[in-house]
């Protein structure tokens, strides 16, 4: 594939609002997980809640979109001059030539959960509840499209935890088809009761902050995040040192509704396709941001897949020990983490992991490693075997 330039990007999660705070947390190895006191949930677990989401206020003309997910989206968009960068791009290329491709898994489901509490005696939902603008998955794109004032094609991908990684693939196809010249790509997922209780019912939630790839790992921690990237065609105008999307791979192994193939066959196929699309060999990758959720089955399967493709000595880590699993936002969030690692020359060590599982057989980083990174690969694997891998490269 022809590389695309990440001309602007931003991220907001429990470890920071915007790139400066995020980078400081990654370099200082600070996690943002805390005991769960979200809404009415009182499970014995830790979550990655973003402070200040409930204080965000939408403009009057956007009031119908008011939901936690859209407030988190606006908080994320407001960092690092991202709105202004998109406005400049749209002014240069035309608003209809800038597309929008986002990922989410639950969108504004919290608003429906709250609405069900407020049903009337007949069971009717409250009159002011606006499903189309809050809970509906496309509500996220409809809201962001208005905030950014862009008019190109837009879509929302919902493939569980690979959602916002696969949004990059949608954007790339639209640019290669010459339907657009640039795209805003990203992911937003916010905390809700269904997710927290749902993963708890599957016995996948850790009581302590999650420990990806640790020998004693016992489950995930749920987080929330908003991350956005402005993708444009790579040209001679792209400055040296810029970060490029050099390759991507997608697969669907459909092995099980909620478990990966034990040998990671789908994950392996996605990584191999990502390398092929970038015309690279495994030895060309310097660092892998693992999907690394902290469950026994995910980390084991991903470890098998990575070892099969790259061998046992490639530098790798999961950043979910710091942020928790941000579900549909994870792909975009961790792509931004990789972009920061490439830009600043380090591979982030995994937070909370004290004894990497020897059975996994990876060079798992527990401390940051200073490296002159040229290329990084980011893995995102979702329920039902929906897998995506991205190759990011420093120009």
mmCIF file of C-alpha atoms in Angstrom:
data_model
loop_
_atom_site.group_PDB
_atom_site.id
_atom_site.type_symbol
_atom_site.label_atom_id
_atom_site.label_comp_id
_atom_site.label_asym_id
_atom_site.label_seq_id
_atom_site.Cartn_x
_atom_site.Cartn_y
_atom_site.Cartn_z
ATOM 1 C CA UNK A 1 0.000 0.000 0.000
ATOM 2 C CA UNK A 2 1.036 3.627 -0.461
ATOM 3 C CA UNK A 3 1.952 5.091 2.947
ATOM 4 C CA UNK A 4 -0.309 7.716 4.468
ATOM 5 C CA UNK A 5 0.957 10.480 6.757
ATOM 6 C CA UNK A 6 -0.341 11.015 10.279
ATOM 7 C CA UNK A 7 -0.202 14.791 9.950
ATOM 8 C CA UNK A 8 -1.861 15.413 13.312
ATOM 9 C CA UNK A 9 -2.964 13.220 16.204
ATOM 10 C CA UNK A 10 -4.162 13.404 19.793
ATOM 11 C CA UNK A 11 -5.196 11.089 22.627
ATOM 12 C CA UNK A 12 -7.128 11.401 25.878
ATOM 13 C CA UNK A 13 -7.338 8.599 28.417
ATOM 14 C CA UNK A 14 -6.941 8.027 32.137
ATOM 15 C CA UNK A 15 -3.189 8.686 31.782
ATOM 16 C CA UNK A 16 -3.616 12.147 30.326
ATOM 17 C CA UNK A 17 -5.436 14.688 28.213
ATOM 18 C CA UNK A 18 -3.507 15.374 25.051
ATOM 19 C CA UNK A 19 -0.062 14.362 23.887
ATOM 20 C CA UNK A 20 2.078 16.138 26.505
ATOM 21 C CA UNK A 21 0.360 14.496 29.486
ATOM 22 C CA UNK A 22 0.169 11.157 27.685
ATOM 23 C CA UNK A 23 3.853 11.187 26.786
ATOM 24 C CA UNK A 24 4.823 12.139 30.339
ATOM 25 C CA UNK A 25 2.829 9.216 31.733
ATOM 26 C CA UNK A 26 4.337 6.770 29.247
ATOM 27 C CA UNK A 27 7.899 7.920 29.880
ATOM 28 C CA UNK A 28 7.388 7.964 33.677
ATOM 29 C CA UNK A 29 5.492 4.641 33.517
ATOM 30 C CA UNK A 30 2.491 6.079 35.368
ATOM 31 C CA UNK A 31 -0.747 4.148 35.242
ATOM 32 C CA UNK A 32 -4.217 5.650 35.553
ATOM 33 C CA UNK A 33 -6.226 2.720 36.895
ATOM 34 C CA UNK A 34 -8.144 3.282 40.143
ATOM 35 C CA UNK A 35 -10.768 1.410 42.207
ATOM 36 C CA UNK A 36 -14.118 1.461 40.433
ATOM 37 C CA UNK A 37 -16.538 4.094 41.711
ATOM 38 C CA UNK A 38 -18.154 4.724 38.322
ATOM 39 C CA UNK A 39 -21.851 5.539 38.339
ATOM 40 C CA UNK A 40 -23.679 2.859 40.402
ATOM 41 C CA UNK A 41 -21.092 0.135 39.764
ATOM 42 C CA UNK A 42 -19.423 -1.201 42.896
ATOM 43 C CA UNK A 43 -17.530 -4.192 41.551
ATOM 44 C CA UNK A 44 -14.199 -5.091 43.122
ATOM 45 C CA UNK A 45 -12.118 -4.004 40.167
ATOM 46 C CA UNK A 46 -10.067 -1.090 38.810
ATOM 47 C CA UNK A 47 -11.052 1.099 35.875
ATOM 48 C CA UNK A 48 -9.427 3.741 33.701
ATOM 49 C CA UNK A 49 -11.943 6.575 34.079
ATOM 50 C CA UNK A 50 -11.142 9.901 32.380
ATOM 51 C CA UNK A 51 -11.592 12.785 34.844
ATOM 52 C CA UNK A 52 -13.793 15.704 33.866
ATOM 53 C CA UNK A 53 -16.012 14.048 31.255
ATOM 54 C CA UNK A 54 -19.208 14.942 33.087
ATOM 55 C CA UNK A 55 -18.151 18.595 33.257
ATOM 56 C CA UNK A 56 -17.903 18.914 29.455
ATOM 57 C CA UNK A 57 -20.678 21.089 28.026
ATOM 58 C CA UNK A 58 -21.942 20.829 24.459
ATOM 59 C CA UNK A 59 -22.908 23.910 22.455
ATOM 60 C CA UNK A 60 -26.680 24.528 22.370
ATOM 61 C CA UNK A 61 -26.938 23.487 18.729
ATOM 62 C CA UNK A 62 -25.415 20.115 19.662
ATOM 63 C CA UNK A 63 -27.536 19.522 22.767
ATOM 64 C CA UNK A 64 -29.375 16.499 21.353
ATOM 65 C CA UNK A 65 -26.042 14.662 21.143
ATOM 66 C CA UNK A 66 -25.392 14.988 24.878
ATOM 67 C CA UNK A 67 -24.042 11.647 26.117
ATOM 68 C CA UNK A 68 -20.970 10.506 28.006
ATOM 69 C CA UNK A 69 -19.475 9.070 24.821
ATOM 70 C CA UNK A 70 -19.918 12.293 22.858
ATOM 71 C CA UNK A 71 -18.684 14.419 25.752
ATOM 72 C CA UNK A 72 -15.560 12.250 25.889
ATOM 73 C CA UNK A 73 -15.195 12.674 22.112
ATOM 74 C CA UNK A 74 -15.364 16.466 22.445
ATOM 75 C CA UNK A 75 -12.853 16.426 25.294
ATOM 76 C CA UNK A 76 -10.478 14.447 23.084
ATOM 77 C CA UNK A 77 -11.020 16.615 20.007
ATOM 78 C CA UNK A 78 -10.286 19.753 22.026
ATOM 79 C CA UNK A 79 -6.666 18.751 22.737
ATOM 80 C CA UNK A 80 -3.481 19.538 20.800
ATOM 81 C CA UNK A 81 -5.131 21.922 18.325
ATOM 82 C CA UNK A 82 -6.766 18.975 16.574
ATOM 83 C CA UNK A 83 -9.964 20.786 15.571
ATOM 84 C CA UNK A 84 -7.904 23.621 14.107
ATOM 85 C CA UNK A 85 -5.689 21.181 12.185
ATOM 86 C CA UNK A 86 -8.729 19.539 10.606
ATOM 87 C CA UNK A 87 -10.193 22.936 9.761
ATOM 88 C CA UNK A 88 -6.971 23.917 7.982
ATOM 89 C CA UNK A 89 -6.961 20.629 6.074
ATOM 90 C CA UNK A 90 -10.612 21.021 5.040
ATOM 91 C CA UNK A 91 -9.923 24.580 3.895
ATOM 92 C CA UNK A 92 -7.022 23.367 1.789
ATOM 93 C CA UNK A 93 -8.628 20.229 0.291
ATOM 94 C CA UNK A 94 -12.351 21.005 0.533
ATOM 95 C CA UNK A 95 -14.757 19.825 3.226
ATOM 96 C CA UNK A 96 -16.169 17.065 1.010
ATOM 97 C CA UNK A 97 -12.689 15.637 0.449
ATOM 98 C CA UNK A 98 -12.131 14.927 4.156
ATOM 99 C CA UNK A 99 -13.752 11.704 5.394
ATOM 100 C CA UNK A 100 -14.477 10.482 8.907
ATOM 101 C CA UNK A 101 -13.972 6.892 10.095
ATOM 102 C CA UNK A 102 -14.392 6.054 13.752
ATOM 103 C CA UNK A 103 -14.566 2.990 15.950
ATOM 104 C CA UNK A 104 -16.610 2.309 19.071
ATOM 105 C CA UNK A 105 -17.991 -0.784 20.752
ATOM 106 C CA UNK A 106 -20.781 0.487 22.994
ATOM 107 C CA UNK A 107 -21.200 4.104 21.849
ATOM 108 C CA UNK A 108 -23.658 5.903 24.164
ATOM 109 C CA UNK A 109 -25.236 2.828 25.743
ATOM 110 C CA UNK A 110 -24.989 4.489 29.170
ATOM 111 C CA UNK A 111 -27.731 6.916 28.101
ATOM 112 C CA UNK A 112 -30.052 3.983 27.345
ATOM 113 C CA UNK A 113 -29.185 2.377 30.675
ATOM 114 C CA UNK A 114 -30.110 5.603 32.461
ATOM 115 C CA UNK A 115 -33.262 5.992 30.350
ATOM 116 C CA UNK A 116 -34.462 2.526 31.372
ATOM 117 C CA UNK A 117 -34.207 3.543 35.025
ATOM 118 C CA UNK A 118 -36.531 6.451 34.293
ATOM 119 C CA UNK A 119 -39.287 4.580 32.514
ATOM 120 C CA UNK A 120 -42.808 5.661 33.346
ATOM 121 C CA UNK A 121 -45.543 3.485 34.887
ATOM 122 C CA UNK A 122 -46.397 2.122 31.423
ATOM 123 C CA UNK A 123 -42.786 1.182 30.760
ATOM 124 C CA UNK A 124 -42.289 3.956 28.201
ATOM 125 C CA UNK A 125 -38.845 5.524 27.957
ATOM 126 C CA UNK A 126 -38.531 9.208 28.934
ATOM 127 C CA UNK A 127 -39.802 11.635 26.313
ATOM 128 C CA UNK A 128 -36.448 13.407 26.095
ATOM 129 C CA UNK A 129 -34.446 10.269 25.340
ATOM 130 C CA UNK A 130 -32.885 10.556 21.855
ATOM 131 C CA UNK A 131 -31.528 7.148 20.862
ATOM 132 C CA UNK A 132 -30.432 8.246 17.388
ATOM 133 C CA UNK A 133 -28.188 11.027 18.712
ATOM 134 C CA UNK A 134 -26.812 9.295 21.806
ATOM 135 C CA UNK A 135 -26.778 5.489 21.859
ATOM 136 C CA UNK A 136 -26.885 4.695 18.144
ATOM 137 C CA UNK A 137 -23.377 3.761 16.994
ATOM 138 C CA UNK A 138 -23.439 6.326 14.183
ATOM 139 C CA UNK A 139 -24.309 9.058 16.711
ATOM 140 C CA UNK A 140 -20.576 9.344 17.374
ATOM 141 C CA UNK A 141 -19.763 10.128 13.735
ATOM 142 C CA UNK A 142 -22.776 12.423 13.334
ATOM 143 C CA UNK A 143 -21.597 14.406 16.358
ATOM 144 C CA UNK A 144 -17.899 14.560 15.404
ATOM 145 C CA UNK A 145 -18.780 15.474 11.816
ATOM 146 C CA UNK A 146 -20.640 18.521 13.069
ATOM 147 C CA UNK A 147 -17.917 19.538 15.504
ATOM 148 C CA UNK A 148 -15.269 19.343 12.767
ATOM 149 C CA UNK A 149 -17.530 20.772 10.018
ATOM 150 C CA UNK A 150 -16.409 18.189 7.445
ATOM 151 C CA UNK A 151 -18.662 16.737 4.751
ATOM 152 C CA UNK A 152 -16.859 13.727 3.276
ATOM 153 C CA UNK A 153 -18.005 10.095 3.632
ATOM 154 C CA UNK A 154 -18.313 8.910 7.225
ATOM 155 C CA UNK A 155 -18.780 5.570 8.941
ATOM 156 C CA UNK A 156 -18.502 3.929 12.340
ATOM 157 C CA UNK A 157 -16.960 0.482 12.747
ATOM 158 C CA UNK A 158 -18.182 -1.749 15.574
ATOM 159 C CA UNK A 159 -16.045 -4.892 15.708
ATOM 160 C CA UNK A 160 -15.500 -4.900 19.466
ATOM 161 C CA UNK A 161 -11.882 -4.280 20.440
ATOM 162 C CA UNK A 162 -10.525 -3.970 16.894
ATOM 163 C CA UNK A 163 -13.024 -1.249 15.931
ATOM 164 C CA UNK A 164 -10.828 1.835 15.707
ATOM 165 C CA UNK A 165 -7.871 -0.072 14.234
ATOM 166 C CA UNK A 166 -10.139 -1.247 11.429
ATOM 167 C CA UNK A 167 -11.276 2.361 10.958
ATOM 168 C CA UNK A 168 -7.775 3.006 9.574
ATOM 169 C CA UNK A 169 -8.422 0.331 6.966
ATOM 170 C CA UNK A 170 -11.709 1.968 5.950
ATOM 171 C CA UNK A 171 -10.007 5.339 5.577
ATOM 172 C CA UNK A 172 -7.151 3.875 3.562
ATOM 173 C CA UNK A 173 -9.552 2.216 1.097
ATOM 174 C CA UNK A 174 -11.467 5.460 0.583
ATOM 175 C CA UNK A 175 -8.279 7.443 -0.047
ATOM 176 C CA UNK A 176 -6.894 4.816 -2.427
ATOM 177 C CA UNK A 177 -10.203 4.866 -4.312
ATOM 178 C CA UNK A 178 -9.734 8.647 -4.694
ATOM 179 C CA UNK A 179 -13.075 9.354 -3.041
ATOM 180 C CA UNK A 180 -11.316 11.538 -0.469
ATOM 181 C CA UNK A 181 -7.881 13.093 0.003
ATOM 182 C CA UNK A 182 -7.720 12.953 3.807
ATOM 183 C CA UNK A 183 -9.543 11.338 6.688
ATOM 184 C CA UNK A 184 -10.096 11.809 10.380
ATOM 185 C CA UNK A 185 -9.679 8.385 11.955
ATOM 186 C CA UNK A 186 -10.195 7.535 15.587
ATOM 187 C CA UNK A 187 -12.008 5.758 18.336
ATOM 188 C CA UNK A 188 -14.114 6.678 21.344
ATOM 189 C CA UNK A 189 -15.456 4.336 23.991
ATOM 190 C CA UNK A 190 -16.754 5.365 27.395
ATOM 191 C CA UNK A 191 -17.505 3.453 30.564
ATOM 192 C CA UNK A 192 -20.961 1.989 30.981
ATOM 193 C CA UNK A 193 -22.730 -0.558 33.175
ATOM 194 C CA UNK A 194 -23.224 -3.140 30.436
ATOM 195 C CA UNK A 195 -19.501 -3.395 29.731
ATOM 196 C CA UNK A 196 -18.411 -3.546 33.357
ATOM 197 C CA UNK A 197 -21.003 -6.086 34.446
ATOM 198 C CA UNK A 198 -20.780 -7.978 31.163
ATOM 199 C CA UNK A 199 -17.057 -8.669 31.408
ATOM 200 C CA UNK A 200 -17.527 -9.448 35.101
ATOM 201 C CA UNK A 201 -20.165 -12.066 34.202
ATOM 202 C CA UNK A 202 -17.645 -13.682 31.856
ATOM 203 C CA UNK A 203 -15.197 -13.850 34.792
ATOM 204 C CA UNK A 204 -12.683 -11.811 32.791
ATOM 205 C CA UNK A 205 -12.311 -8.824 35.142
ATOM 206 C CA UNK A 206 -9.305 -8.543 37.437
ATOM 207 C CA UNK A 207 -9.799 -7.337 40.993
ATOM 208 C CA UNK A 208 -6.461 -5.535 40.840
ATOM 209 C CA UNK A 209 -4.993 -3.344 38.077
ATOM 210 C CA UNK A 210 -4.504 -5.672 35.117
ATOM 211 C CA UNK A 211 -1.109 -7.338 34.554
ATOM 212 C CA UNK A 212 -0.733 -8.140 30.843
ATOM 213 C CA UNK A 213 1.522 -11.116 30.106
ATOM 214 C CA UNK A 214 2.306 -11.624 33.797
ATOM 215 C CA UNK A 215 2.592 -15.222 34.969
ATOM 216 C CA UNK A 216 -0.104 -14.423 37.562
ATOM 217 C CA UNK A 217 -2.395 -12.398 35.269
ATOM 218 C CA UNK A 218 -6.056 -12.810 36.127
ATOM 219 C CA UNK A 219 -8.112 -10.602 33.835
ATOM 220 C CA UNK A 220 -8.706 -7.188 32.319
ATOM 221 C CA UNK A 221 -9.310 -3.704 33.632
ATOM 222 C CA UNK A 222 -11.812 -1.624 31.652
ATOM 223 C CA UNK A 223 -10.861 1.879 30.543
ATOM 224 C CA UNK A 224 -12.221 4.666 28.365
ATOM 225 C CA UNK A 225 -10.529 6.906 25.826
ATOM 226 C CA UNK A 226 -10.821 9.178 22.824
ATOM 227 C CA UNK A 227 -8.066 9.215 20.196
ATOM 228 C CA UNK A 228 -7.985 10.855 16.775
ATOM 229 C CA UNK A 229 -5.612 10.940 13.811
ATOM 230 C CA UNK A 230 -5.640 13.097 10.683
ATOM 231 C CA UNK A 231 -4.491 10.924 7.764
ATOM 232 C CA UNK A 232 -3.330 12.540 4.517
ATOM 233 C CA UNK A 233 -1.591 11.382 1.382
ATOM 234 C CA UNK A 234 2.171 11.062 1.890
ATOM 235 C CA UNK A 235 4.021 13.445 -0.401
ATOM 236 C CA UNK A 236 7.199 15.444 -0.710
ATOM 237 C CA UNK A 237 5.610 17.994 1.603
ATOM 238 C CA UNK A 238 5.591 15.489 4.478
ATOM 239 C CA UNK A 239 8.335 16.650 6.881
ATOM 240 C CA UNK A 240 11.240 14.317 7.709
ATOM 241 C CA UNK A 241 10.563 12.357 10.887
ATOM 242 C CA UNK A 242 6.793 12.355 10.349
ATOM 243 C CA UNK A 243 4.900 9.211 11.258
ATOM 244 C CA UNK A 244 3.381 7.182 8.427
ATOM 245 C CA UNK A 245 0.785 4.424 8.241
ATOM 246 C CA UNK A 246 2.897 2.018 6.195
ATOM 247 C CA UNK A 247 0.805 -1.147 6.279
ATOM 248 C CA UNK A 248 -2.203 -2.857 7.761
ATOM 249 C CA UNK A 249 -3.701 -6.294 7.922
ATOM 250 C CA UNK A 250 -7.147 -7.641 8.773
ATOM 251 C CA UNK A 251 -8.408 -11.145 9.431
ATOM 252 C CA UNK A 252 -11.410 -12.954 10.844
ATOM 253 C CA UNK A 253 -10.821 -16.372 12.319
ATOM 254 C CA UNK A 254 -14.320 -16.721 13.840
ATOM 255 C CA UNK A 255 -12.953 -19.372 16.187
ATOM 256 C CA UNK A 256 -15.202 -18.496 19.135
ATOM 257 C CA UNK A 257 -17.552 -15.706 20.183
ATOM 258 C CA UNK A 258 -15.348 -14.526 23.063
ATOM 259 C CA UNK A 259 -12.085 -16.514 22.925
ATOM 260 C CA UNK A 260 -9.168 -16.325 20.485
ATOM 261 C CA UNK A 261 -7.821 -19.316 18.618
ATOM 262 C CA UNK A 262 -5.359 -20.968 21.061
ATOM 263 C CA UNK A 263 -2.514 -20.692 18.555
ATOM 264 C CA UNK A 264 -3.492 -17.185 17.509
ATOM 265 C CA UNK A 265 -4.097 -18.120 13.876
ATOM 266 C CA UNK A 266 -6.221 -15.060 13.115
ATOM 267 C CA UNK A 267 -3.780 -12.746 14.865
ATOM 268 C CA UNK A 268 -0.904 -14.289 12.920
ATOM 269 C CA UNK A 269 -2.734 -13.781 9.618
ATOM 270 C CA UNK A 270 -3.404 -10.102 10.395
ATOM 271 C CA UNK A 271 0.248 -9.433 11.272
ATOM 272 C CA UNK A 272 1.526 -11.236 8.191
ATOM 273 C CA UNK A 273 -0.862 -9.299 5.981
ATOM 274 C CA UNK A 274 0.242 -6.019 7.589
ATOM 275 C CA UNK A 275 3.883 -6.832 6.841
ATOM 276 C CA UNK A 276 3.077 -7.828 3.270
ATOM 277 C CA UNK A 277 1.086 -4.664 2.620
ATOM 278 C CA UNK A 278 4.096 -2.619 3.776
ATOM 279 C CA UNK A 279 6.550 -4.784 1.769
ATOM 280 C CA UNK A 280 8.417 -5.574 4.994
ATOM 281 C CA UNK A 281 9.970 -8.606 6.634
ATOM 282 C CA UNK A 282 9.488 -9.464 10.329
ATOM 283 C CA UNK A 283 13.047 -8.275 11.060
ATOM 284 C CA UNK A 284 12.070 -4.769 9.905
ATOM 285 C CA UNK A 285 9.776 -4.207 12.916
ATOM 286 C CA UNK A 286 11.490 -2.708 15.980
ATOM 287 C CA UNK A 287 8.657 -2.790 18.544
ATOM 288 C CA UNK A 288 5.200 -4.345 18.930
ATOM 289 C CA UNK A 289 2.408 -2.780 20.969
ATOM 290 C CA UNK A 290 0.619 -5.962 21.947
ATOM 291 C CA UNK A 291 -3.137 -6.259 22.266
ATOM 292 C CA UNK A 292 -2.260 -7.686 25.697
ATOM 293 C CA UNK A 293 -5.498 -7.580 27.673
ATOM 294 C CA UNK A 294 -4.276 -9.503 30.717
ATOM 295 C CA UNK A 295 -6.495 -12.569 30.347
ATOM 296 C CA UNK A 296 -4.944 -16.010 30.296
ATOM 297 C CA UNK A 297 -6.272 -16.961 26.862
ATOM 298 C CA UNK A 298 -5.642 -13.674 25.017
ATOM 299 C CA UNK A 299 -2.059 -13.227 26.113
ATOM 300 C CA UNK A 300 -1.185 -16.866 25.502
ATOM 301 C CA UNK A 301 -2.695 -16.867 22.004
ATOM 302 C CA UNK A 302 -1.094 -13.556 21.062
ATOM 303 C CA UNK A 303 2.251 -14.714 22.400
ATOM 304 C CA UNK A 304 2.098 -17.825 20.204
ATOM 305 C CA UNK A 305 1.166 -15.698 17.177
ATOM 306 C CA UNK A 306 3.904 -13.103 17.709
ATOM 307 C CA UNK A 307 6.559 -15.769 18.308
ATOM 308 C CA UNK A 308 5.510 -17.608 15.154
ATOM 309 C CA UNK A 309 5.886 -14.472 13.012
ATOM 310 C CA UNK A 310 8.689 -12.524 14.694
ATOM 311 C CA UNK A 311 10.520 -14.982 16.920
ATOM 312 C CA UNK A 312 11.056 -14.591 20.655
ATOM 313 C CA UNK A 313 13.391 -11.596 20.768
ATOM 314 C CA UNK A 314 11.441 -8.647 19.402
ATOM 315 C CA UNK A 315 10.772 -5.848 21.916
ATOM 316 C CA UNK A 316 7.087 -5.955 22.871
ATOM 317 C CA UNK A 317 4.753 -4.689 25.574
ATOM 318 C CA UNK A 318 1.126 -3.923 26.329
ATOM 319 C CA UNK A 319 0.136 -0.421 27.417
ATOM 320 C CA UNK A 320 -3.191 -1.638 28.838
ATOM 321 C CA UNK A 321 -1.588 -2.011 32.257
ATOM 322 C CA UNK A 322 -1.572 1.810 32.311
ATOM 323 C CA UNK A 323 -4.864 2.642 30.580
ATOM 324 C CA UNK A 324 -6.973 -0.464 30.977
ATOM 325 C CA UNK A 325 -8.667 -1.959 27.947
ATOM 326 C CA UNK A 326 -10.387 0.923 26.165
ATOM 327 C CA UNK A 327 -12.289 -1.496 23.905
ATOM 328 C CA UNK A 328 -13.394 0.162 20.663
ATOM 329 C CA UNK A 329 -10.983 3.066 21.241
ATOM 330 C CA UNK A 330 -7.944 0.844 21.894
ATOM 331 C CA UNK A 331 -6.772 0.574 18.286
ATOM 332 C CA UNK A 332 -6.605 4.333 17.752
ATOM 333 C CA UNK A 333 -5.258 5.046 21.234
ATOM 334 C CA UNK A 334 -2.417 2.556 20.902
ATOM 335 C CA UNK A 335 -1.621 3.719 17.369
ATOM 336 C CA UNK A 336 -1.037 7.159 18.890
ATOM 337 C CA UNK A 337 1.145 5.569 21.582
ATOM 338 C CA UNK A 338 3.215 3.977 18.811
ATOM 339 C CA UNK A 339 3.432 7.309 16.992
ATOM 340 C CA UNK A 340 4.768 8.932 20.171
ATOM 341 C CA UNK A 341 7.263 6.087 20.635
ATOM 342 C CA UNK A 342 8.504 6.536 17.068
ATOM 343 C CA UNK A 343 8.708 10.293 17.411
ATOM 344 C CA UNK A 344 10.564 10.226 20.748
ATOM 345 C CA UNK A 345 12.704 7.104 20.343
ATOM 346 C CA UNK A 346 11.566 4.723 23.059
ATOM 347 C CA UNK A 347 9.614 1.523 23.532
ATOM 348 C CA UNK A 348 7.226 1.840 26.504
ATOM 349 C CA UNK A 349 7.513 -0.756 29.237
ATOM 350 C CA UNK A 350 4.389 -2.511 30.462
ATOM 351 C CA UNK A 351 2.987 -1.164 33.745
ATOM 352 C CA UNK A 352 2.068 -3.605 36.576
ATOM 353 C CA UNK A 353 3.686 -6.659 34.992
ATOM 354 C CA UNK A 354 6.306 -7.957 37.443
ATOM 355 C CA UNK A 355 7.085 -11.471 36.185
ATOM 356 C CA UNK A 356 6.458 -12.055 32.471
ATOM 357 C CA UNK A 357 5.001 -15.485 31.823
ATOM 358 C CA UNK A 358 7.883 -17.683 30.617
ATOM 359 C CA UNK A 359 5.400 -19.910 28.789
ATOM 360 C CA UNK A 360 4.550 -17.012 26.447
ATOM 361 C CA UNK A 361 8.156 -16.727 25.314
ATOM 362 C CA UNK A 362 8.411 -13.037 24.402
ATOM 363 C CA UNK A 363 10.932 -10.293 25.124
ATOM 364 C CA UNK A 364 8.350 -8.473 27.194
ATOM 365 C CA UNK A 365 9.457 -5.003 28.300
ATOM 366 C CA UNK A 366 8.864 -4.127 31.935
ATOM 367 C CA UNK A 367 10.903 -0.926 31.710
ATOM 368 C CA UNK A 368 11.098 1.666 28.973
ATOM 369 C CA UNK A 369 13.815 0.949 26.442
ATOM 370 C CA UNK A 370 15.537 3.735 24.535
ATOM 371 C CA UNK A 371 15.585 2.666 20.909
ATOM 372 C CA UNK A 372 15.984 4.414 17.607
ATOM 373 C CA UNK A 373 12.670 3.104 16.398
ATOM 374 C CA UNK A 374 11.967 3.108 12.693
ATOM 375 C CA UNK A 375 8.881 0.908 12.602
ATOM 376 C CA UNK A 376 6.316 -0.287 15.135
ATOM 377 C CA UNK A 377 3.396 -2.683 14.852
ATOM 378 C CA UNK A 378 0.181 -2.292 16.859
ATOM 379 C CA UNK A 379 -2.184 -5.223 17.421
ATOM 380 C CA UNK A 380 -5.938 -5.010 18.035
ATOM 381 C CA UNK A 381 -7.987 -8.194 18.345
ATOM 382 C CA UNK A 382 -11.736 -8.272 18.966
ATOM 383 C CA UNK A 383 -14.363 -10.738 20.104
ATOM 384 C CA UNK A 384 -15.513 -13.095 17.392
ATOM 385 C CA UNK A 385 -12.044 -13.227 15.845
ATOM 386 C CA UNK A 386 -12.002 -9.747 14.273
ATOM 387 C CA UNK A 387 -8.299 -8.894 14.070
ATOM 388 C CA UNK A 388 -6.313 -5.911 12.825
ATOM 389 C CA UNK A 389 -2.612 -5.004 12.843
ATOM 390 C CA UNK A 390 -1.141 -1.631 11.887
ATOM 391 C CA UNK A 391 2.431 -0.860 10.822
ATOM 392 C CA UNK A 392 3.574 2.654 11.671
ATOM 393 C CA UNK A 393 6.850 4.046 10.328
ATOM 394 C CA UNK A 394 8.985 7.123 10.891
ATOM 395 C CA UNK A 395 9.584 8.879 7.581
#
